[in-house]
XYZ file of C-alpha atoms in Angstrom:
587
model
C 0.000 0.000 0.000
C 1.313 3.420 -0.732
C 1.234 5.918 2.128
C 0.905 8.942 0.983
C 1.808 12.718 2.421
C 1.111 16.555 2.183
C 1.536 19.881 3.773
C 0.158 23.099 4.342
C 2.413 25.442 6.762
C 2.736 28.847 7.805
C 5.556 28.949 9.956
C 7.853 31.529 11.963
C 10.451 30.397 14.104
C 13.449 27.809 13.027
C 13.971 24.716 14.777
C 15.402 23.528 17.539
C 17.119 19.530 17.852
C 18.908 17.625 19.957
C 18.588 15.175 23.396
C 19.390 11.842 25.238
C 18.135 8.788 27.144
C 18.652 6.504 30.594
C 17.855 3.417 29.752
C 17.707 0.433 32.258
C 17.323 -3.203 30.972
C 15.519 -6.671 32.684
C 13.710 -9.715 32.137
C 12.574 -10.583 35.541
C 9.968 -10.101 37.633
C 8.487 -11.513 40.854
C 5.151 -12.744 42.144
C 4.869 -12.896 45.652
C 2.646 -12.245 48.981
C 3.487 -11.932 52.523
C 3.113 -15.422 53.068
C 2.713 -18.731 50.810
C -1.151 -17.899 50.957
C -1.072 -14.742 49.574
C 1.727 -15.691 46.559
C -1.242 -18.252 45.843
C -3.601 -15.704 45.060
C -1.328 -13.244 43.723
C -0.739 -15.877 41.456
C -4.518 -16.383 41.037
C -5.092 -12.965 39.972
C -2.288 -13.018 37.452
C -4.397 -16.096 35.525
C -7.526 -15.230 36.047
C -10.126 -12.051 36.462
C -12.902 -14.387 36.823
C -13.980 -18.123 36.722
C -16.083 -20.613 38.490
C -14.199 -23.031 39.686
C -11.520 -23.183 42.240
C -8.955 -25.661 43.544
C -8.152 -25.449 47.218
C -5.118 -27.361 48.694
C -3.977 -27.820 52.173
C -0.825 -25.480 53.096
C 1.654 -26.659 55.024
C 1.311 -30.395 53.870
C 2.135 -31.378 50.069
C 0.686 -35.347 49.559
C -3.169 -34.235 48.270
C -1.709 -31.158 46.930
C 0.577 -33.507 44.350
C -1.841 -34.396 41.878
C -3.697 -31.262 41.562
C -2.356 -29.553 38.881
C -3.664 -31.312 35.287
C -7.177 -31.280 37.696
C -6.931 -27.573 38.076
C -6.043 -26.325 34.470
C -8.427 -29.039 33.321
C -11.459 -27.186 35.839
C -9.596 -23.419 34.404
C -9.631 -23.365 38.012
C -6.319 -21.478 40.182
C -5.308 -23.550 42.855
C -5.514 -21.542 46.312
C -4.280 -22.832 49.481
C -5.432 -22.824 53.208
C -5.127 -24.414 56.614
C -6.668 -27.553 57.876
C -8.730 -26.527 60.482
C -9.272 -22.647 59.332
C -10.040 -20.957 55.921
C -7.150 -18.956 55.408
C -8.906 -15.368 55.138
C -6.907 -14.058 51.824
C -7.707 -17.172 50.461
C -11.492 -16.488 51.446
C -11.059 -12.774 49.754
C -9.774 -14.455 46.592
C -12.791 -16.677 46.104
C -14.904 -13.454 46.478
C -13.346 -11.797 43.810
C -13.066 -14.707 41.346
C -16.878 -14.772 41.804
C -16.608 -18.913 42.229
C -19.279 -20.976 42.150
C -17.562 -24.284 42.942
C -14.450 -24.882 45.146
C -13.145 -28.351 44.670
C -11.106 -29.624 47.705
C -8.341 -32.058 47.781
C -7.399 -34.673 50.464
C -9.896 -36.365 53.171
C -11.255 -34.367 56.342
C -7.853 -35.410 57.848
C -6.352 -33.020 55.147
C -8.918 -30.358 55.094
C -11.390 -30.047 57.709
C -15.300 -29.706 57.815
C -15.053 -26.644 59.457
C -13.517 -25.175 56.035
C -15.530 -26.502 53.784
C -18.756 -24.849 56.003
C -16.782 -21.652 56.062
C -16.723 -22.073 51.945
C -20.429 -23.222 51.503
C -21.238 -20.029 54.073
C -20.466 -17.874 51.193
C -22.841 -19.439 48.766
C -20.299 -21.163 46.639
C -21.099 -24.948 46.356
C -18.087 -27.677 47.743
C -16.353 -30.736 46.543
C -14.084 -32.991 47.811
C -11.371 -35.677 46.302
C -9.776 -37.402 48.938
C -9.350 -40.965 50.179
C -8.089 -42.500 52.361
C -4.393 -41.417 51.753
C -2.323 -39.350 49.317
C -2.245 -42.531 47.179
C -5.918 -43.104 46.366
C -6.547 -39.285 46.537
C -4.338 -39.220 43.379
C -5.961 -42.359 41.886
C -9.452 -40.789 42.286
C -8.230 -37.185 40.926
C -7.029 -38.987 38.144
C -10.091 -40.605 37.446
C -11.663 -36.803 36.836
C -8.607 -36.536 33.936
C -9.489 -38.778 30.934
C -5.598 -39.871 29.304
C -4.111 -42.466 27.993
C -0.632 -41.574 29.578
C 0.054 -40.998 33.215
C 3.158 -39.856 35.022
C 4.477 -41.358 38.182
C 6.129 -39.640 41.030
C 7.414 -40.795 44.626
C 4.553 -39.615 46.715
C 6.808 -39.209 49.722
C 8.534 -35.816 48.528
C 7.820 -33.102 45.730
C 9.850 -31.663 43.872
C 9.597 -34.519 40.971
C 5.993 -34.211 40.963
C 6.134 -30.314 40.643
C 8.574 -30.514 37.919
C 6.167 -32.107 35.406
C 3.558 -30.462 36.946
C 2.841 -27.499 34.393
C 3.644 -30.233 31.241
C 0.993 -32.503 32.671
C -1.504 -29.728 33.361
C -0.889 -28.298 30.014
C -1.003 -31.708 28.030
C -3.838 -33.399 30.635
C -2.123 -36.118 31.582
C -2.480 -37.111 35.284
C 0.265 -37.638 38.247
C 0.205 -40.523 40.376
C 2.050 -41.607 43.494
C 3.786 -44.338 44.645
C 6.491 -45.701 47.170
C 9.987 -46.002 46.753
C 9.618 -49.923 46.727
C 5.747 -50.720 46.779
C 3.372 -49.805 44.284
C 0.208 -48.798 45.968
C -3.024 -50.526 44.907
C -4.893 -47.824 44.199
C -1.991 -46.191 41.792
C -1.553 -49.526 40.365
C -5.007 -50.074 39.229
C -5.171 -46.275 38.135
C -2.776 -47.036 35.783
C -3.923 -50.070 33.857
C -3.867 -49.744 30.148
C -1.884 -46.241 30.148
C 1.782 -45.428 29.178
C 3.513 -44.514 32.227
C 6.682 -42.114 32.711
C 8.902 -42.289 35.701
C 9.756 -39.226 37.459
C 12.766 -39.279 39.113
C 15.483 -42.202 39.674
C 15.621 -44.791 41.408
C 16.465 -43.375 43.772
C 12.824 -42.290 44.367
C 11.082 -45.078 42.691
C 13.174 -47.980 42.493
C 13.510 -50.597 39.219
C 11.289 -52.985 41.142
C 8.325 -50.402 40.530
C 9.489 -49.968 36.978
C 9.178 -52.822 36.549
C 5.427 -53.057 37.637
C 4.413 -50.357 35.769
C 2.737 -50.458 32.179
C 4.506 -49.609 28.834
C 7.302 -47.891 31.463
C 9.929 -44.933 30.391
C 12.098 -43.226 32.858
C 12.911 -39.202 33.149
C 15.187 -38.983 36.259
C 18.508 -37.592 37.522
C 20.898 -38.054 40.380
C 19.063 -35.340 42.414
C 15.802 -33.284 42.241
C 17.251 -30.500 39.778
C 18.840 -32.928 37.867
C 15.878 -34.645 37.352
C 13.738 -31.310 37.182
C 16.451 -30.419 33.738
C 15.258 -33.887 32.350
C 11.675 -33.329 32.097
C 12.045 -29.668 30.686
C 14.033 -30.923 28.194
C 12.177 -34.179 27.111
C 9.142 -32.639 27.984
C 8.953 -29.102 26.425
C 7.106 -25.777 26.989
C 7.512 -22.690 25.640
C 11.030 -20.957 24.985
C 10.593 -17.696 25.595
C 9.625 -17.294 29.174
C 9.870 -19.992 31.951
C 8.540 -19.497 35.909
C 10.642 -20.066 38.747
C 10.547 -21.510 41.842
C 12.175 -22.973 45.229
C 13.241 -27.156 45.200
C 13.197 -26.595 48.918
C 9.042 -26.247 49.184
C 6.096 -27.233 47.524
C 3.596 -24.240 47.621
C 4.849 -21.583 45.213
C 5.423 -24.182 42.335
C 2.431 -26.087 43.111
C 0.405 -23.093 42.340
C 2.165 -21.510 39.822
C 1.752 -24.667 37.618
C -1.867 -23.521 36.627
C -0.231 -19.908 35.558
C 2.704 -21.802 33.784
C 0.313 -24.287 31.805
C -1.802 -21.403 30.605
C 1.041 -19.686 29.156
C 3.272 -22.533 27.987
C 5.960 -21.952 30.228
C 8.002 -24.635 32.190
C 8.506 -24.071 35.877
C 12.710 -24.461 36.973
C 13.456 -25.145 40.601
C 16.271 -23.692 42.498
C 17.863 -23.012 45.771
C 16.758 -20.027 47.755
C 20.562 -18.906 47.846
C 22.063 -20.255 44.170
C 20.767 -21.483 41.005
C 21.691 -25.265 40.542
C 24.061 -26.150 37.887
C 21.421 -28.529 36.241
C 19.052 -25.428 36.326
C 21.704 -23.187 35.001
C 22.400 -25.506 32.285
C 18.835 -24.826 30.582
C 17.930 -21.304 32.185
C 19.554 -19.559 29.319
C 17.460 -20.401 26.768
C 14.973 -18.465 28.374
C 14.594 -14.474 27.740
C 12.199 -13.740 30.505
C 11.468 -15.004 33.935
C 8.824 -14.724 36.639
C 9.581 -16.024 39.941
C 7.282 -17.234 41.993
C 7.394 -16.195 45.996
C 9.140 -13.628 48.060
C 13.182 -13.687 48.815
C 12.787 -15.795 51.931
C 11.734 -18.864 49.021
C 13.977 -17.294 46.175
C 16.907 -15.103 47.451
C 17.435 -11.792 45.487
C 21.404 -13.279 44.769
C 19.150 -16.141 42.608
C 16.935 -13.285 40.889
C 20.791 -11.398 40.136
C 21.899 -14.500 38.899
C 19.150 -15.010 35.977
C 20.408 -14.236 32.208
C 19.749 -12.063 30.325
C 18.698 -9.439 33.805
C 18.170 -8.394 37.233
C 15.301 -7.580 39.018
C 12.836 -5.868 36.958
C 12.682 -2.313 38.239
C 9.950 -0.254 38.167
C 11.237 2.069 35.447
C 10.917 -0.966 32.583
C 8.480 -3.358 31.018
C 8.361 -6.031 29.781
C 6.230 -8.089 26.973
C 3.731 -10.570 28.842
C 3.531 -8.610 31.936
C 0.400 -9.037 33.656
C -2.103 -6.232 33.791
C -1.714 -6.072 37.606
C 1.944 -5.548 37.533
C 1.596 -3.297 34.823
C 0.069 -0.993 37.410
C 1.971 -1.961 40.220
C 4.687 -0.369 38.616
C 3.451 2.284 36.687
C 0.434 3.177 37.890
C -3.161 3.842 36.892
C -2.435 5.034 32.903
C -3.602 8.271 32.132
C -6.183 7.252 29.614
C -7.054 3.448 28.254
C -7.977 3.254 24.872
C -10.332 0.412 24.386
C -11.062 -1.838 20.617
C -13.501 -4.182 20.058
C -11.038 -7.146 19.094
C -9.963 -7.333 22.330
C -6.865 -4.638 22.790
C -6.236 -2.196 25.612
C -4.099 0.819 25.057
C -2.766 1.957 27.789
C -1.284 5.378 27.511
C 1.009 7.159 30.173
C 0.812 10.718 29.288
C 1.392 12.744 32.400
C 4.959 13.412 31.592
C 5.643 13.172 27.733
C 9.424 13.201 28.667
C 8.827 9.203 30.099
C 5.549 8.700 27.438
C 4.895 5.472 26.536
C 1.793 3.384 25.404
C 0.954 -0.400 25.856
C -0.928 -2.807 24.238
C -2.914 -5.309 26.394
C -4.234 -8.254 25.338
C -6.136 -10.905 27.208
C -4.775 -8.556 30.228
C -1.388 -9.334 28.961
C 1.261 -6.894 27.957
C 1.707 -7.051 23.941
C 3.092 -4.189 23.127
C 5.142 -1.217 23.978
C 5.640 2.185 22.242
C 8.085 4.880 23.337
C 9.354 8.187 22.046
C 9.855 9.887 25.173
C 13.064 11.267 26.067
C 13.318 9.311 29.079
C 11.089 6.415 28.637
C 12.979 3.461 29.418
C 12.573 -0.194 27.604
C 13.620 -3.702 28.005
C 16.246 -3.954 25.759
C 18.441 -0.870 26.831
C 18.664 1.084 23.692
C 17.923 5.093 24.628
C 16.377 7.511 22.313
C 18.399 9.817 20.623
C 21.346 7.033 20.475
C 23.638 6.555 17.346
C 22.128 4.029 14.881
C 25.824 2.002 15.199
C 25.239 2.203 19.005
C 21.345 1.424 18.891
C 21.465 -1.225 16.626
C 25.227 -3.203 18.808
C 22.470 -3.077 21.738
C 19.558 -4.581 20.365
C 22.214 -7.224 18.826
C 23.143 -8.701 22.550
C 19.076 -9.565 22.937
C 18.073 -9.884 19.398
C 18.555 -11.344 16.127
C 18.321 -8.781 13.163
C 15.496 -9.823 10.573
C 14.797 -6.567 8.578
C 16.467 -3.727 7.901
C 15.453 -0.429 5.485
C 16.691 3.032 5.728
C 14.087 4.132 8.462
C 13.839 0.770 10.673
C 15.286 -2.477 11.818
C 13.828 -5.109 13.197
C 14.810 -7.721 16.073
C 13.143 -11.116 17.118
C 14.363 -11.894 20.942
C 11.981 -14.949 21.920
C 8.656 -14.247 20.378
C 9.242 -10.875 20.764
C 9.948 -8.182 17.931
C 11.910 -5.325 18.110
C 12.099 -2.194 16.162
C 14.539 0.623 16.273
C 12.935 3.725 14.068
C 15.373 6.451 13.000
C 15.559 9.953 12.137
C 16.528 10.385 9.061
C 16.884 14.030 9.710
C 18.362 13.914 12.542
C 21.618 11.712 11.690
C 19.821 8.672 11.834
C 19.784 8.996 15.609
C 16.863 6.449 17.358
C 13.718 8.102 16.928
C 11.628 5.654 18.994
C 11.210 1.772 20.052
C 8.524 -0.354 19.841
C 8.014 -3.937 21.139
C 5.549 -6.308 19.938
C 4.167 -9.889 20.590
C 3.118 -9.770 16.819
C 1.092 -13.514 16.742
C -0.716 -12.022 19.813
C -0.887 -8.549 18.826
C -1.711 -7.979 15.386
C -4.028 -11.041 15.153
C -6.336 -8.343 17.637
C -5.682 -6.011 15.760
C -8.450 -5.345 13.155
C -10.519 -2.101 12.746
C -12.454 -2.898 9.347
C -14.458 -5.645 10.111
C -15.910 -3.972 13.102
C -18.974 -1.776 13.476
C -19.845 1.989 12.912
C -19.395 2.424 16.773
C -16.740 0.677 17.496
C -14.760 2.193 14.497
C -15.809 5.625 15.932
C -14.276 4.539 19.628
C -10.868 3.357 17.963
C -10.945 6.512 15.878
C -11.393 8.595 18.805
C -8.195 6.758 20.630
C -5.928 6.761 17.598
C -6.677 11.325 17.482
C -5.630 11.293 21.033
C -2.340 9.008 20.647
C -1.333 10.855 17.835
C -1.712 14.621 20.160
C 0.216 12.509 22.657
C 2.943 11.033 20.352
C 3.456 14.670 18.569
C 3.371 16.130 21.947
C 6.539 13.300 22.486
C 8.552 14.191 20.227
C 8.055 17.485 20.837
C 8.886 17.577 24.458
C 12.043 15.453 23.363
C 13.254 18.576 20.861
C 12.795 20.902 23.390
C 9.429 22.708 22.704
C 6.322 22.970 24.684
C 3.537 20.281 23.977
C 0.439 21.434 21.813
C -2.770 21.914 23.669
C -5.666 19.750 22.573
C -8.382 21.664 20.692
C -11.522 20.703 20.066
C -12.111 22.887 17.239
C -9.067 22.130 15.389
C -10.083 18.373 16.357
C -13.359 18.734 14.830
C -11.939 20.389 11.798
C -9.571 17.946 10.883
C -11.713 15.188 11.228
C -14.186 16.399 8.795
C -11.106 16.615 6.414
C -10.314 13.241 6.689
C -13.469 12.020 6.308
C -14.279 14.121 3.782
C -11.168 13.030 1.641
C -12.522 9.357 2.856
C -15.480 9.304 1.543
C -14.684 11.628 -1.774
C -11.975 9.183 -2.631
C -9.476 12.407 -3.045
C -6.149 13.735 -0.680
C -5.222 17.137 -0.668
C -5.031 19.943 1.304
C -7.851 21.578 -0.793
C -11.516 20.058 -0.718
C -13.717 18.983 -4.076
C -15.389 22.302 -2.712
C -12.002 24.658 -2.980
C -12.202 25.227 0.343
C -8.874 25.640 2.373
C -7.138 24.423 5.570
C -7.811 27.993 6.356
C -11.042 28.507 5.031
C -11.936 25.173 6.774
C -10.785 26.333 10.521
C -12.193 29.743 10.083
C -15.531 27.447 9.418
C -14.984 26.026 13.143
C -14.636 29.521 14.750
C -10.789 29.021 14.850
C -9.388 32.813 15.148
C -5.884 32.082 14.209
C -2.616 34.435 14.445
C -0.642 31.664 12.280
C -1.806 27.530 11.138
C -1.036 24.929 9.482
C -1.810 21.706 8.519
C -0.553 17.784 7.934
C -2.572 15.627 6.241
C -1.592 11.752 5.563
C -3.179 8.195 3.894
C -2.259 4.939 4.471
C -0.566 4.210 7.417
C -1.782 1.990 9.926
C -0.997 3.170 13.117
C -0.800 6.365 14.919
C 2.955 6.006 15.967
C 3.453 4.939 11.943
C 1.675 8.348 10.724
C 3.896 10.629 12.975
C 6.951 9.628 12.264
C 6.367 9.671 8.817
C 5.617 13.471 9.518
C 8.572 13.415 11.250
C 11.015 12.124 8.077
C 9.347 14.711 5.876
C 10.863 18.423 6.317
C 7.797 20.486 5.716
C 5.662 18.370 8.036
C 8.492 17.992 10.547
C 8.355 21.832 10.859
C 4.772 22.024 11.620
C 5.234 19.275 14.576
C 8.485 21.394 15.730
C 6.833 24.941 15.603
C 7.366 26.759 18.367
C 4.803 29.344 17.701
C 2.122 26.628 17.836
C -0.005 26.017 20.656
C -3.603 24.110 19.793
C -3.107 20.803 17.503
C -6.635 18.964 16.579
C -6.400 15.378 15.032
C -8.855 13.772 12.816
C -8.971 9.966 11.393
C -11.583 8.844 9.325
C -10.372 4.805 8.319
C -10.913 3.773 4.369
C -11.882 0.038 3.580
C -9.277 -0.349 1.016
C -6.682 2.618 2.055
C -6.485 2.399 5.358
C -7.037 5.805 6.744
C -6.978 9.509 6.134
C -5.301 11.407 9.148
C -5.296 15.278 9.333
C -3.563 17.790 11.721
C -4.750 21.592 11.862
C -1.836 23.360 14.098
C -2.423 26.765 15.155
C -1.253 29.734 17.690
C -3.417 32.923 18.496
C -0.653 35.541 19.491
């Protein structure tokens, strides 16, 4: 598609250039409450806003807890913990705001008391229970609720095995059941007739006696818990992108982060609270990003240090994937969210258009991430206003180069893409960065299938993220940002729709009329004006910068003398969109 640009300026003062970045660059953040309780539903509200069902384990005991994982993801249920004799009371909080219908519990009365399931059915929301009468049959009967073919087995008697496979199993639906070192327990023995069975763990932890026991039989173990823990992430893969992690040392964090990690394809890897394991080491750097699950007292901050590719993720910088909630955590409320109907919020951060940025949320997911802010700060360490050589050496130590032109190049880090936009009138210094997901983000992204009132909402976002992305890059030059007129706005827009409709672009209407003539129309008393007018591009960050690379347009964003901007968009079904801006000044 050809994009397509014109001017109309009146002008008075010259221009002005020139400025630099801090930058600060991470891949790691952390999800964690006071207590294992609270990490659970911290976790919890990172997977889910709403749903019916929810899983609730025992706390401070592991053996019902094991198995609960495929259940869980099967249910699109979070798995919350509490005590046995009292419902913990953030746990209680969590159910409330999930709006849950059903809480399923795991483990016998022993395990989880009456007294906690009244407290539960006080609240309206209906309870049941998979136990028997130990942790063996309790994973034989949650199994039963998890229709597969395959099953894994893990020593019942410790963890860490089980939670290793525990996102893979969720993810794929494949049950865990227990078993003794040396003796096969009935009930996981006749839970596993007819299925292919993998060993988790040596022998260790389930001796060759059970192997040998076991159906159709294959083994995934090492010589200790991270060992195996590298086994299973290798021969049993997730996504390579991002991975969760979480202490060897305890159950809780990992148990109910497996949910989290099966809904976004991401393996959990166990460490120590004080080091990160060789065998986790060996596969932790194919990773890009990291979330760890619990506070410092599970996972030390010397482990979070120790992560490639970053430290902790400060509250300056973002990164792709971030939940919603952590989003505003660190940032704060935005300014102004920009809604469209195929499913994308724009968050826009506006209050100082020295740190401006704007992010895409999908599925209350980060997707994307805009900046042309002076001192915005990014992921990937490259600062606006840097040297292409120097811009383009950083974005090489994350990224692989995949496109390159005279205005752009692009990066892939993980699923992420990257791409540096330059000034060509400015030396080729970095204009601005954006950051996509692109399966995630541009799949949403759609604005001509969609109705007359929805196209008017997204029109009404893309006029404001253009003021605020002029306003950018003027604040970055060192001139005042333009003042949003409704007038101008109102103007402009008729332009574009005019030009839209007519099938014509130029600064002069089928009717002769003027960008002057036009604004005068509006009751716009005017000392000096001008106007940009565009077609074609597809986003607002896309339409100013090409302002930006043309001189005469350039000069009407970088006018001093200006003070009101209105934008107008009017979208085409075969061209895209028209986009207008009327400038003007009144002294």
């Amino acid at each position: 598609m050809k994009k397509r640009l014109l001017l109309f300026i009146l002008f008075i003062i010259a221009l002005q250039t020139g400025g630099g970045l801090q930058t600060a660059a991470s891949h790691v953040e952390r999800i964690q409450g006071n207590d294992r309780y609270e990490t659970a539903v911290k976790i919890s509200q990172q997977a889910f806003n709403t749903t019916e069902t929810a899983v609730i384990a025992r706390g401070d005991d592991f053996p019902d807890a094991l198995s609960g994982a495929p259940l869980a993801y099967s249910l699109n249920a979070p798995i919350l913990l509490t005590g046995k004799d009292t419902l913990n009371t953030k746990t209680k909080a969590e159910l409330l705001r999930l709006q849950v219908k059903e809480v399923v519990l795991l483990g016998s009365e022993g395990a989880i008391s009456k007294h906690v399931q009244a407290s539960i059915q006080q609240l309206g929301i209906k309870v049941s229970r998979i136990g028997g009468k130990d942790r063996f049959e309790t994973s034989a009967r949650i199994a039963e609720e998890i229709h597969s073919v395959k099953a894994f087995v893990a020593n019942g008697h410790n963890f860490p095995d089980a939670l290793a496979v525990a996102a893979y199993a969720a993810k794929e639906g494949v049950p865990i059941l227990l078993t003794n070192r040396d003796v096969l327990p009935s009930s996981t023995k006749s839970a596993l007739s007819g299925k292919q069975t993998y060993i988790i763990g040596g022998e260790g932890v389930v001796s060759g006696s059970i192997e040998k026991l076991l159906p159709n039989a294959s083994r995934y173990g090492g010589s200790n818990r991270y060992e195996t823990a590298r086994v299973v992430t290798e021969r049993f893969p997730l996504g390579k992108d991002h991975a969760y992690v979480a202490t060897g040392e305890n159950f809780a964090d990992a148990l109910t982060g497996s949910v989290l990690a099966a809904k976004e394809n991401s393996p959990i890897l166990l460490v120590s609270k004080s080091s990160i394991p060789t065998s986790t080491n060996k596969i932790a750097s194919q990773y890009t990003r990291f979330s760890i699950l619990g506070g410092t007292a599970s996972v030390s901050n010397s482990v979070e240090n120790a992560l490639p590719n970053g430290t902790a993720l400060p509250t300056s910088s973002i990164s792709i994937g971030m939940s919603k909630s952590t989003l505003v955590t660190k940032f704060g409320t935005p300014d102004r969210i920009d809604t469209s109907s195929k499913g994308i919020e724009t968050y826009n951060y506006i209050s100082d258009y020295s740190q401006y940025m704007q992010v895409g949320l999908v599925e209350g997911k980060v997707a994307s991430y805009y900046s042309n802010g002076l001192k915005s700060k990014n992921p990937y360490g490259v600062s606006i206003g840097m040297s292409e050589g120097d811009a383009k050496s950083k974005a090489s130590q994350v990224g692989t180069l995949i496109s390159s032109s005279s205005t752009s190049s692009i990066y892939k880090s993980g699923s992420d893409y990257i791409t540096l936009n330059f000034d060509t009138l400015n030396n080729k210094k970095l204009m601005s960065v954006k950051i996509e997901n692109q399966e995630v983000y541009h799949s949403a992204y759609i604005v001509h299938s969609t109705s007359s009132q929805q196209k008017a909402t997204i029109r009404d976002g893309y006029e404001k993220q253009i003021l605020d992305i002029t306003n950018a890059f003027r604040v970055a030059q060192g001139f005042q940002p333009l003042k949003d007129s409704e007038k101008a706005t109102s103007s402009s827009r008729k332009h574009s729709e005019d030009m839209a409709t007519q099938d014509y672009f130029s600064h002069t209407n089928l009717d002769g009329k003027s960008p002057f003539d036009r604004m005068r129309e509006e009751g716009i008393s005017y000392r000096s004006a001008g106007e940009n007018i565009a077609q074609g591009q597809r986003t607002p960050s896309d339409v100013v910068e090409a302002w930006m690379r043309s001189s005469g347009h350039r000069n009407n964003i970088l006018n001093g003398t200006y003070t009101y901007l209105g934008n107008g968009v009017a979208f085409h079904s075969t061209k895209w969109a028209y986009y207008t801006q009327n400038f003007y000044s009144t002294k």
